[in-house]
mmCIF file of C-alpha atoms in Angstrom:
data_model
loop_
_atom_site.group_PDB
_atom_site.id
_atom_site.type_symbol
_atom_site.label_atom_id
_atom_site.label_comp_id
_atom_site.label_asym_id
_atom_site.label_seq_id
_atom_site.Cartn_x
_atom_site.Cartn_y
_atom_site.Cartn_z
ATOM 1 C CA UNK A 246 51.706 -28.086 22.535
ATOM 2 C CA UNK A 247 51.234 -25.317 20.129
ATOM 3 C CA UNK A 248 50.420 -24.517 16.536
ATOM 4 C CA UNK A 249 49.918 -21.513 14.172
ATOM 5 C CA UNK A 250 46.548 -21.316 12.601
ATOM 6 C CA UNK A 251 44.804 -18.537 10.276
ATOM 7 C CA UNK A 252 42.696 -16.041 11.978
ATOM 8 C CA UNK A 253 40.168 -15.603 9.217
ATOM 9 C CA UNK A 254 41.510 -12.604 7.826
ATOM 10 C CA UNK A 255 41.942 -12.443 4.117
ATOM 11 C CA UNK A 256 45.970 -13.091 3.310
ATOM 12 C CA UNK A 257 47.705 -11.619 0.331
ATOM 13 C CA UNK A 258 49.946 -13.883 -1.658
ATOM 14 C CA UNK A 259 53.058 -11.589 -1.137
ATOM 15 C CA UNK A 260 52.361 -11.186 2.418
ATOM 16 C CA UNK A 261 52.948 -14.805 3.097
ATOM 17 C CA UNK A 262 55.992 -17.082 1.824
ATOM 18 C CA UNK A 263 54.622 -19.991 3.823
ATOM 19 C CA UNK A 264 53.052 -17.786 6.713
ATOM 20 C CA UNK A 265 49.679 -16.098 6.936
ATOM 21 C CA UNK A 266 49.875 -12.170 7.770
ATOM 22 C CA UNK A 267 47.264 -12.881 10.070
ATOM 23 C CA UNK A 268 48.697 -15.854 11.945
ATOM 24 C CA UNK A 269 47.900 -16.593 15.826
ATOM 25 C CA UNK A 270 49.517 -18.517 18.263
ATOM 26 C CA UNK A 271 47.166 -20.964 19.834
ATOM 27 C CA UNK A 272 48.027 -23.484 22.615
ATOM 28 C CA UNK A 273 46.393 -26.719 23.366
ATOM 29 C CA UNK A 274 45.571 -27.162 27.075
ATOM 30 C CA UNK A 275 44.995 -30.589 28.439
ATOM 31 C CA UNK A 276 43.307 -31.096 31.827
ATOM 32 C CA UNK A 277 43.647 -34.250 33.843
ATOM 33 C CA UNK A 278 40.413 -35.693 32.902
ATOM 34 C CA UNK A 279 41.199 -35.537 29.239
ATOM 35 C CA UNK A 280 39.447 -32.300 28.452
ATOM 36 C CA UNK A 281 41.618 -30.363 25.664
ATOM 37 C CA UNK A 282 40.948 -26.532 25.560
ATOM 38 C CA UNK A 283 42.602 -24.067 22.796
ATOM 39 C CA UNK A 284 43.739 -21.050 24.196
ATOM 40 C CA UNK A 285 44.485 -18.090 21.839
ATOM 41 C CA UNK A 286 47.762 -16.666 23.688
ATOM 42 C CA UNK A 287 47.399 -13.403 22.346
ATOM 43 C CA UNK A 288 43.694 -13.067 23.404
ATOM 44 C CA UNK A 289 44.383 -14.551 26.610
ATOM 45 C CA UNK A 290 47.064 -12.179 27.324
ATOM 46 C CA UNK A 291 44.893 -9.249 26.221
ATOM 47 C CA UNK A 292 41.918 -10.526 28.606
ATOM 48 C CA UNK A 293 44.099 -11.247 31.441
ATOM 49 C CA UNK A 294 45.771 -7.472 31.117
ATOM 50 C CA UNK A 295 42.356 -5.891 30.857
ATOM 51 C CA UNK A 296 41.062 -7.919 33.943
ATOM 52 C CA UNK A 297 44.058 -6.572 35.883
ATOM 53 C CA UNK A 298 43.311 -3.127 34.782
ATOM 54 C CA UNK A 299 39.170 -3.444 35.344
ATOM 55 C CA UNK A 300 40.400 -4.550 39.092
ATOM 56 C CA UNK A 301 42.884 -2.072 39.682
ATOM 57 C CA UNK A 302 40.478 0.962 38.622
ATOM 58 C CA UNK A 303 37.786 -0.732 40.561
ATOM 59 C CA UNK A 304 40.027 -0.779 43.864
ATOM 60 C CA UNK A 305 40.817 3.049 42.825
ATOM 61 C CA UNK A 306 37.384 3.853 42.710
ATOM 62 C CA UNK A 307 36.555 2.459 45.726
ATOM 63 C CA UNK A 308 39.288 4.351 47.211
ATOM 64 C CA UNK A 309 38.089 7.916 45.955
ATOM 65 C CA UNK A 310 35.452 9.947 47.682
ATOM 66 C CA UNK A 311 34.977 12.286 50.330
ATOM 67 C CA UNK A 312 36.837 9.740 52.815
ATOM 68 C CA UNK A 313 39.665 8.740 50.578
ATOM 69 C CA UNK A 314 41.274 5.505 51.016
ATOM 70 C CA UNK A 315 44.613 4.036 50.146
ATOM 71 C CA UNK A 316 44.655 0.928 47.732
ATOM 72 C CA UNK A 317 45.969 -1.107 50.772
ATOM 73 C CA UNK A 318 43.099 0.347 53.113
ATOM 74 C CA UNK A 319 40.514 -0.806 50.465
ATOM 75 C CA UNK A 320 42.015 -4.310 50.085
ATOM 76 C CA UNK A 321 42.181 -4.457 53.964
ATOM 77 C CA UNK A 322 38.430 -3.557 54.173
ATOM 78 C CA UNK A 323 37.520 -6.026 51.392
ATOM 79 C CA UNK A 324 39.276 -8.860 53.196
ATOM 80 C CA UNK A 325 37.551 -8.099 56.549
ATOM 81 C CA UNK A 326 40.260 -5.804 57.850
ATOM 82 C CA UNK A 327 40.317 -2.153 58.792
ATOM 83 C CA UNK A 328 37.979 -0.560 61.134
ATOM 84 C CA UNK A 329 33.945 -0.154 61.577
ATOM 85 C CA UNK A 330 33.949 2.870 59.590
ATOM 86 C CA UNK A 331 36.204 1.662 56.609
ATOM 87 C CA UNK A 332 34.031 -1.352 56.681
ATOM 88 C CA UNK A 333 30.923 0.485 56.309
ATOM 89 C CA UNK A 334 32.107 2.749 53.509
ATOM 90 C CA UNK A 335 33.542 0.182 51.385
ATOM 91 C CA UNK A 336 30.944 -2.730 51.812
ATOM 92 C CA UNK A 337 27.785 -0.221 52.183
ATOM 93 C CA UNK A 338 28.456 2.475 50.131
ATOM 94 C CA UNK A 339 31.060 2.066 47.486
ATOM 95 C CA UNK A 340 31.593 -1.677 46.707
ATOM 96 C CA UNK A 341 28.038 -1.812 45.313
ATOM 97 C CA UNK A 342 28.662 1.140 43.057
ATOM 98 C CA UNK A 343 31.812 -0.408 41.673
ATOM 99 C CA UNK A 344 30.015 -3.578 41.178
ATOM 100 C CA UNK A 345 27.285 -2.122 39.092
ATOM 101 C CA UNK A 346 29.745 -0.445 37.220
ATOM 102 C CA UNK A 347 31.476 -3.657 36.438
ATOM 103 C CA UNK A 348 28.479 -5.442 35.540
ATOM 104 C CA UNK A 349 26.836 -2.730 33.483
ATOM 105 C CA UNK A 350 29.979 -2.484 31.487
ATOM 106 C CA UNK A 351 30.474 -6.028 30.729
ATOM 107 C CA UNK A 352 26.869 -6.047 29.671
ATOM 108 C CA UNK A 353 27.302 -3.140 27.454
ATOM 109 C CA UNK A 354 30.694 -4.634 25.854
ATOM 110 C CA UNK A 355 29.121 -7.908 25.104
ATOM 111 C CA UNK A 356 26.013 -6.461 23.766
ATOM 112 C CA UNK A 357 27.688 -4.463 21.587
ATOM 113 C CA UNK A 358 29.920 -6.893 20.205
ATOM 114 C CA UNK A 359 26.867 -8.863 19.141
ATOM 115 C CA UNK A 360 24.899 -5.963 17.559
ATOM 116 C CA UNK A 361 28.303 -5.019 15.788
ATOM 117 C CA UNK A 362 28.840 -8.643 14.659
ATOM 118 C CA UNK A 363 25.203 -9.543 13.505
ATOM 119 C CA UNK A 364 24.791 -6.242 11.593
ATOM 120 C CA UNK A 365 28.480 -6.356 10.229
ATOM 121 C CA UNK A 366 28.939 -2.641 10.912
ATOM 122 C CA UNK A 367 30.643 -0.683 13.483
ATOM 123 C CA UNK A 368 27.899 1.640 14.164
ATOM 124 C CA UNK A 369 25.858 -1.456 15.294
ATOM 125 C CA UNK A 370 25.303 -0.596 18.919
ATOM 126 C CA UNK A 371 22.360 -0.511 20.931
ATOM 127 C CA UNK A 372 22.695 3.479 21.862
ATOM 128 C CA UNK A 373 22.685 4.109 17.923
ATOM 129 C CA UNK A 374 20.187 1.752 17.323
ATOM 130 C CA UNK A 375 17.197 2.946 19.526
ATOM 131 C CA UNK A 376 17.215 0.460 21.910
ATOM 132 C CA UNK A 377 18.643 2.683 24.878
ATOM 133 C CA UNK A 378 16.202 5.337 23.835
ATOM 134 C CA UNK A 379 13.399 2.487 23.933
ATOM 135 C CA UNK A 380 14.481 1.867 27.533
ATOM 136 C CA UNK A 381 14.276 5.567 28.469
ATOM 137 C CA UNK A 382 11.128 5.888 27.045
ATOM 138 C CA UNK A 383 9.655 3.170 29.320
ATOM 139 C CA UNK A 384 11.477 4.357 32.356
ATOM 140 C CA UNK A 385 9.944 7.960 31.619
ATOM 141 C CA UNK A 386 6.405 6.725 31.288
ATOM 142 C CA UNK A 387 6.829 4.956 34.746
ATOM 143 C CA UNK A 388 7.820 8.132 36.164
ATOM 144 C CA UNK A 389 5.810 10.390 34.575
ATOM 145 C CA UNK A 390 2.346 8.428 34.420
ATOM 146 C CA UNK A 391 2.627 5.780 37.402
ATOM 147 C CA UNK A 392 5.225 7.900 39.768
ATOM 148 C CA UNK A 393 6.916 4.507 40.016
ATOM 149 C CA UNK A 394 9.951 3.968 42.654
ATOM 150 C CA UNK A 395 13.115 2.787 41.792
ATOM 151 C CA UNK A 396 11.723 -0.689 41.176
ATOM 152 C CA UNK A 397 9.072 0.265 39.091
ATOM 153 C CA UNK A 398 11.257 2.630 36.948
ATOM 154 C CA UNK A 399 13.859 -0.420 36.355
ATOM 155 C CA UNK A 400 10.726 -2.535 35.292
ATOM 156 C CA UNK A 401 9.484 0.070 32.690
ATOM 157 C CA UNK A 402 13.320 0.597 31.446
ATOM 158 C CA UNK A 403 13.307 -3.368 31.004
ATOM 159 C CA UNK A 404 9.757 -3.380 29.021
ATOM 160 C CA UNK A 405 10.551 -0.508 26.845
ATOM 161 C CA UNK A 406 14.075 -2.041 25.920
ATOM 162 C CA UNK A 407 12.609 -5.413 25.107
ATOM 163 C CA UNK A 408 9.383 -4.045 23.274
ATOM 164 C CA UNK A 409 11.661 -1.915 21.120
ATOM 165 C CA UNK A 410 13.929 -4.631 20.221
ATOM 166 C CA UNK A 411 10.595 -6.870 19.328
ATOM 167 C CA UNK A 412 9.641 -3.860 16.841
ATOM 168 C CA UNK A 413 12.621 -3.218 15.103
ATOM 169 C CA UNK A 414 12.922 -6.934 14.664
ATOM 170 C CA UNK A 415 9.661 -7.069 13.101
ATOM 171 C CA UNK A 416 9.944 -3.917 11.079
ATOM 172 C CA UNK A 417 13.608 -5.094 9.737
ATOM 173 C CA UNK A 418 12.499 -8.735 9.040
ATOM 174 C CA UNK A 419 12.011 -9.777 5.300
ATOM 175 C CA UNK A 420 13.077 -13.198 4.712
ATOM 176 C CA UNK A 421 15.572 -12.982 7.565
ATOM 177 C CA UNK A 422 17.340 -9.628 9.139
ATOM 178 C CA UNK A 423 19.737 -8.064 7.149
ATOM 179 C CA UNK A 424 22.661 -5.961 8.673
ATOM 180 C CA UNK A 425 22.249 -2.519 7.053
ATOM 181 C CA UNK A 426 18.277 -2.804 7.148
ATOM 182 C CA UNK A 427 18.427 -3.645 10.870
ATOM 183 C CA UNK A 428 20.904 -0.721 11.407
ATOM 184 C CA UNK A 429 18.670 1.728 9.079
ATOM 185 C CA UNK A 430 15.261 0.624 10.860
ATOM 186 C CA UNK A 431 17.090 0.917 14.384
ATOM 187 C CA UNK A 432 18.043 4.428 13.585
ATOM 188 C CA UNK A 433 14.906 5.550 12.206
ATOM 189 C CA UNK A 434 13.352 3.894 15.623
ATOM 190 C CA UNK A 435 15.946 5.644 17.651
ATOM 191 C CA UNK A 436 14.896 9.091 16.316
ATOM 192 C CA UNK A 437 11.295 8.572 16.976
ATOM 193 C CA UNK A 438 11.793 6.977 20.419
ATOM 194 C CA UNK A 439 13.939 10.494 21.127
ATOM 195 C CA UNK A 440 10.804 12.536 19.950
ATOM 196 C CA UNK A 441 8.890 10.418 22.281
ATOM 197 C CA UNK A 442 10.997 10.949 25.331
ATOM 198 C CA UNK A 443 10.615 14.845 24.593
ATOM 199 C CA UNK A 444 7.258 14.779 24.847
ATOM 200 C CA UNK A 445 7.059 12.669 27.937
ATOM 201 C CA UNK A 446 9.417 15.496 29.417
ATOM 202 C CA UNK A 447 6.866 17.946 28.289
ATOM 203 C CA UNK A 448 4.272 16.331 30.131
ATOM 204 C CA UNK A 449 6.249 15.847 33.401
ATOM 205 C CA UNK A 450 6.138 18.309 36.416
ATOM 206 C CA UNK A 451 9.334 19.800 37.963
ATOM 207 C CA UNK A 452 9.957 17.226 40.470
ATOM 208 C CA UNK A 453 9.330 14.452 38.018
ATOM 209 C CA UNK A 454 11.281 16.214 35.099
ATOM 210 C CA UNK A 455 14.175 16.614 37.554
ATOM 211 C CA UNK A 456 14.157 12.813 38.411
ATOM 212 C CA UNK A 457 13.849 11.789 34.758
ATOM 213 C CA UNK A 458 16.611 14.196 33.798
ATOM 214 C CA UNK A 459 19.069 12.545 36.540
ATOM 215 C CA UNK A 460 17.971 8.967 35.024
ATOM 216 C CA UNK A 461 18.674 9.687 31.501
ATOM 217 C CA UNK A 462 21.965 10.909 32.027
ATOM 218 C CA UNK A 463 23.410 7.429 33.466
ATOM 219 C CA UNK A 464 25.049 7.614 36.578
ATOM 220 C CA UNK A 465 26.337 5.210 39.212
ATOM 221 C CA UNK A 466 25.633 7.741 42.147
ATOM 222 C CA UNK A 467 23.399 6.075 44.687
ATOM 223 C CA UNK A 468 23.759 2.690 43.443
ATOM 224 C CA UNK A 469 23.357 0.074 46.280
ATOM 225 C CA UNK A 470 22.920 -3.713 46.611
ATOM 226 C CA UNK A 471 19.197 -3.806 45.258
ATOM 227 C CA UNK A 472 20.384 -2.907 41.907
ATOM 228 C CA UNK A 473 23.521 -5.272 42.149
ATOM 229 C CA UNK A 474 21.806 -8.549 42.862
ATOM 230 C CA UNK A 475 19.387 -8.465 40.016
ATOM 231 C CA UNK A 476 21.828 -6.945 37.456
ATOM 232 C CA UNK A 477 24.104 -9.830 38.405
ATOM 233 C CA UNK A 478 21.685 -12.549 38.050
ATOM 234 C CA UNK A 479 20.870 -11.457 34.543
ATOM 235 C CA UNK A 480 24.428 -11.220 33.648
ATOM 236 C CA UNK A 481 25.105 -14.730 35.143
ATOM 237 C CA UNK A 482 22.565 -16.424 32.778
ATOM 238 C CA UNK A 483 22.661 -14.336 29.864
ATOM 239 C CA UNK A 484 26.516 -13.727 29.027
ATOM 240 C CA UNK A 485 27.127 -17.133 29.200
ATOM 241 C CA UNK A 486 24.279 -18.085 26.601
ATOM 242 C CA UNK A 487 26.091 -15.337 24.353
ATOM 243 C CA UNK A 488 29.258 -17.171 24.874
ATOM 244 C CA UNK A 489 27.986 -20.368 24.051
ATOM 245 C CA UNK A 490 26.969 -19.007 20.607
ATOM 246 C CA UNK A 491 30.435 -17.360 20.098
ATOM 247 C CA UNK A 492 31.675 -19.870 17.415
ATOM 248 C CA UNK A 493 28.206 -19.507 15.060
ATOM 249 C CA UNK A 494 28.870 -15.617 15.486
ATOM 250 C CA UNK A 495 31.997 -15.893 14.294
ATOM 251 C CA UNK A 496 30.879 -17.731 11.391
ATOM 252 C CA UNK A 497 28.153 -15.090 10.590
ATOM 253 C CA UNK A 498 31.045 -12.332 10.275
ATOM 254 C CA UNK A 499 32.075 -14.446 7.058
ATOM 255 C CA UNK A 500 28.617 -13.812 5.375
ATOM 256 C CA UNK A 501 25.300 -15.765 5.504
ATOM 257 C CA UNK A 502 26.407 -18.272 2.620
ATOM 258 C CA UNK A 503 29.743 -19.116 4.500
ATOM 259 C CA UNK A 504 27.889 -19.605 7.538
ATOM 260 C CA UNK A 505 25.160 -21.658 5.747
ATOM 261 C CA UNK A 506 27.517 -23.785 4.443
ATOM 262 C CA UNK A 507 29.573 -24.386 7.761
ATOM 263 C CA UNK A 508 26.112 -25.669 9.320
ATOM 264 C CA UNK A 509 25.001 -22.420 11.010
ATOM 265 C CA UNK A 510 21.195 -21.850 11.089
ATOM 266 C CA UNK A 511 21.538 -18.137 10.618
ATOM 267 C CA UNK A 512 18.234 -16.713 11.107
ATOM 268 C CA UNK A 513 17.878 -18.812 14.356
ATOM 269 C CA UNK A 514 21.385 -17.581 15.821
ATOM 270 C CA UNK A 515 20.690 -14.085 14.736
ATOM 271 C CA UNK A 516 17.337 -13.859 16.399
ATOM 272 C CA UNK A 517 18.457 -15.785 19.700
ATOM 273 C CA UNK A 518 21.581 -13.553 20.024
ATOM 274 C CA UNK A 519 19.668 -10.210 19.355
ATOM 275 C CA UNK A 520 16.946 -10.705 21.545
ATOM 276 C CA UNK A 521 19.468 -12.045 24.583
ATOM 277 C CA UNK A 522 21.611 -8.791 23.793
ATOM 278 C CA UNK A 523 18.305 -6.795 23.997
ATOM 279 C CA UNK A 524 17.521 -8.008 27.442
ATOM 280 C CA UNK A 525 20.900 -7.706 28.405
ATOM 281 C CA UNK A 526 20.995 -3.932 27.287
ATOM 282 C CA UNK A 527 17.540 -3.186 29.050
ATOM 283 C CA UNK A 528 18.835 -4.847 32.416
ATOM 284 C CA UNK A 529 22.082 -2.768 32.318
ATOM 285 C CA UNK A 530 20.178 0.309 31.580
ATOM 286 C CA UNK A 531 17.457 -0.249 33.928
ATOM 287 C CA UNK A 532 20.566 -0.374 36.612
ATOM 288 C CA UNK A 533 22.257 2.544 35.621
ATOM 289 C CA UNK A 534 20.420 4.564 33.011
ATOM 290 C CA UNK A 535 21.394 4.996 29.196
ATOM 291 C CA UNK A 536 25.160 5.585 29.555
ATOM 292 C CA UNK A 537 26.188 6.275 25.874
ATOM 293 C CA UNK A 538 28.926 5.219 23.662
ATOM 294 C CA UNK A 539 30.443 2.400 25.970
ATOM 295 C CA UNK A 540 28.494 -0.467 23.748
ATOM 296 C CA UNK A 541 29.976 1.196 20.683
ATOM 297 C CA UNK A 542 33.446 1.852 21.632
ATOM 298 C CA UNK A 543 34.296 -1.153 23.867
ATOM 299 C CA UNK A 544 34.004 -3.936 21.071
ATOM 300 C CA UNK A 545 36.256 -2.106 18.581
ATOM 301 C CA UNK A 546 38.623 -1.381 21.158
ATOM 302 C CA UNK A 547 39.138 -4.757 22.049
ATOM 303 C CA UNK A 548 39.530 -6.059 18.614
ATOM 304 C CA UNK A 549 42.298 -3.704 17.926
ATOM 305 C CA UNK A 550 43.971 -4.953 21.337
ATOM 306 C CA UNK A 551 43.626 -8.388 19.746
ATOM 307 C CA UNK A 552 44.774 -7.965 16.442
ATOM 308 C CA UNK A 553 48.161 -8.734 15.315
ATOM 309 C CA UNK A 554 50.431 -5.740 14.903
ATOM 310 C CA UNK A 555 50.746 -6.318 11.108
ATOM 311 C CA UNK A 556 47.304 -6.182 10.679
ATOM 312 C CA UNK A 557 46.652 -3.028 12.646
ATOM 313 C CA UNK A 558 46.085 0.386 11.172
ATOM 314 C CA UNK A 559 43.530 0.438 8.209
ATOM 315 C CA UNK A 560 39.861 0.811 8.424
ATOM 316 C CA UNK A 561 37.465 1.267 11.473
ATOM 317 C CA UNK A 562 35.972 -2.026 12.132
ATOM 318 C CA UNK A 563 39.206 -4.570 12.992
ATOM 319 C CA UNK A 564 38.548 -8.048 12.747
ATOM 320 C CA UNK A 565 38.599 -11.041 13.426
ATOM 321 C CA UNK A 566 35.781 -12.578 15.446
ATOM 322 C CA UNK A 567 33.295 -11.061 18.093
ATOM 323 C CA UNK A 568 35.597 -11.184 20.828
ATOM 324 C CA UNK A 569 32.800 -11.488 23.559
ATOM 325 C CA UNK A 570 34.820 -11.861 26.548
ATOM 326 C CA UNK A 571 37.503 -9.054 25.623
ATOM 327 C CA UNK A 572 34.497 -6.922 24.767
ATOM 328 C CA UNK A 573 33.116 -7.333 28.124
ATOM 329 C CA UNK A 574 36.213 -6.787 30.108
ATOM 330 C CA UNK A 575 36.745 -3.650 27.884
ATOM 331 C CA UNK A 576 33.346 -2.390 28.832
ATOM 332 C CA UNK A 577 34.244 -2.725 32.482
ATOM 333 C CA UNK A 578 37.213 -0.872 32.073
ATOM 334 C CA UNK A 579 35.791 1.860 30.404
ATOM 335 C CA UNK A 580 32.975 2.480 32.462
ATOM 336 C CA UNK A 581 34.684 2.023 35.992
ATOM 337 C CA UNK A 582 37.834 4.214 34.759
ATOM 338 C CA UNK A 583 35.594 7.069 33.331
ATOM 339 C CA UNK A 584 33.640 6.868 36.704
ATOM 340 C CA UNK A 585 36.972 7.124 38.743
ATOM 341 C CA UNK A 586 38.123 9.912 36.282
ATOM 342 C CA UNK A 587 34.901 12.075 36.790
ATOM 343 C CA UNK A 588 35.441 12.009 40.257
ATOM 344 C CA UNK A 589 39.208 12.977 40.041
ATOM 345 C CA UNK A 590 38.421 15.851 37.788
ATOM 346 C CA UNK A 591 35.239 17.177 39.082
ATOM 347 C CA UNK A 592 34.810 15.815 42.746
ATOM 348 C CA UNK A 593 32.804 12.745 44.391
ATOM 349 C CA UNK A 594 29.267 12.663 42.700
ATOM 350 C CA UNK A 595 29.708 15.956 40.728
ATOM 351 C CA UNK A 596 29.535 14.892 37.392
ATOM 352 C CA UNK A 597 27.720 11.568 36.251
ATOM 353 C CA UNK A 598 29.471 9.108 34.434
ATOM 354 C CA UNK A 599 27.203 9.130 31.435
ATOM 355 C CA UNK A 600 28.305 12.873 30.724
ATOM 356 C CA UNK A 601 31.964 11.801 30.493
ATOM 357 C CA UNK A 602 31.468 8.647 28.510
ATOM 358 C CA UNK A 603 28.860 10.937 26.121
ATOM 359 C CA UNK A 604 31.928 13.193 25.603
ATOM 360 C CA UNK A 605 34.482 10.968 24.761
ATOM 361 C CA UNK A 606 32.197 8.409 22.869
ATOM 362 C CA UNK A 607 31.093 11.163 20.711
ATOM 363 C CA UNK A 608 34.734 12.196 19.749
ATOM 364 C CA UNK A 609 35.296 8.405 19.106
ATOM 365 C CA UNK A 610 32.360 8.414 16.752
ATOM 366 C CA UNK A 611 33.453 11.344 14.819
ATOM 367 C CA UNK A 612 37.039 9.670 14.179
ATOM 368 C CA UNK A 613 35.000 6.285 13.345
ATOM 369 C CA UNK A 614 33.020 7.988 10.801
ATOM 370 C CA UNK A 615 36.111 9.754 9.216
ATOM 371 C CA UNK A 616 38.158 6.708 8.761
ATOM 372 C CA UNK A 617 35.027 4.542 7.657
ATOM 373 C CA UNK A 618 34.411 7.412 4.964
ATOM 374 C CA UNK A 619 38.189 7.488 4.070
ATOM 375 C CA UNK A 620 38.129 3.389 3.762
ATOM 376 C CA UNK A 621 34.968 4.078 1.336
ATOM 377 C CA UNK A 622 32.605 2.375 3.577
ATOM 378 C CA UNK A 623 30.244 4.866 4.172
#
């Protein structure tokens, strides 16, 4: 059966005539066991589309490189066909890289949606608020002072990201965490941590500096199963945990007073989801480096795709809802597509994906600031 429900958007009287301007199509699906699940038809369609695009981009990326392969050859190798050379190229060289890209994109997309929802600010992104810089400081300290291997660098990145998150929480706490205070403290912390990154670079020798610069750029080059397995385990635990808090996060977007009235323990939910998102960001950064702007752009693009057409086109922070699943899928699409584009434009392993996402994301940030200023929000 189907029903029409309001999406939470403010609806003007003249927009209605009995129907809300933001009305959504929701279908209730009943299983044989009596379980009933409500599906937002537009969100489901957008999610399936993003999943298909992500898988298509993954197949195209696996087929790219010095030894190009057609999609049919890639699919044959993935399903056990093809010759021994194709099996080795796909399973040992390219598949781990693509899986890391998909997992990192999901992690950045979901965590970015959490940060923007909690702060109620479109600039609430890990790379804007200093969490990525904190991971960079931890990784560089491991490289410069301990000459750590890949596992040590990853551990340093996780420790730096989590430590930065705790520090920002403590500095921003005053009878709870207010969105704009959280953003301002995060931006200030990010500036200080970037200065620490520059200091560590001056203390490094030429070999360490080269290694640190390569890591800080953000790249999927050389990623193997050693990065896939721990990142997959982290995502398997933390992403479902954040999805479990999807409804309270939606209530938080209505404001603290409304969330309290609806029975949400605001401070507890905010702390749990932020700490979980920080660990998720730190793990993704440890696997691929601080790839910029994916966490900023993915949630907003996902929200725009999920908006009814009549509500589009005004403002830089479309609503409603955190759209965690769509944000994760959009993050995967953006990262894998950017890596494929960098290979097509500049050759295999010539341009790290972090450079391309930084250029495109920087342009998106300028557009976002312009639209926010035009709307009177900044």
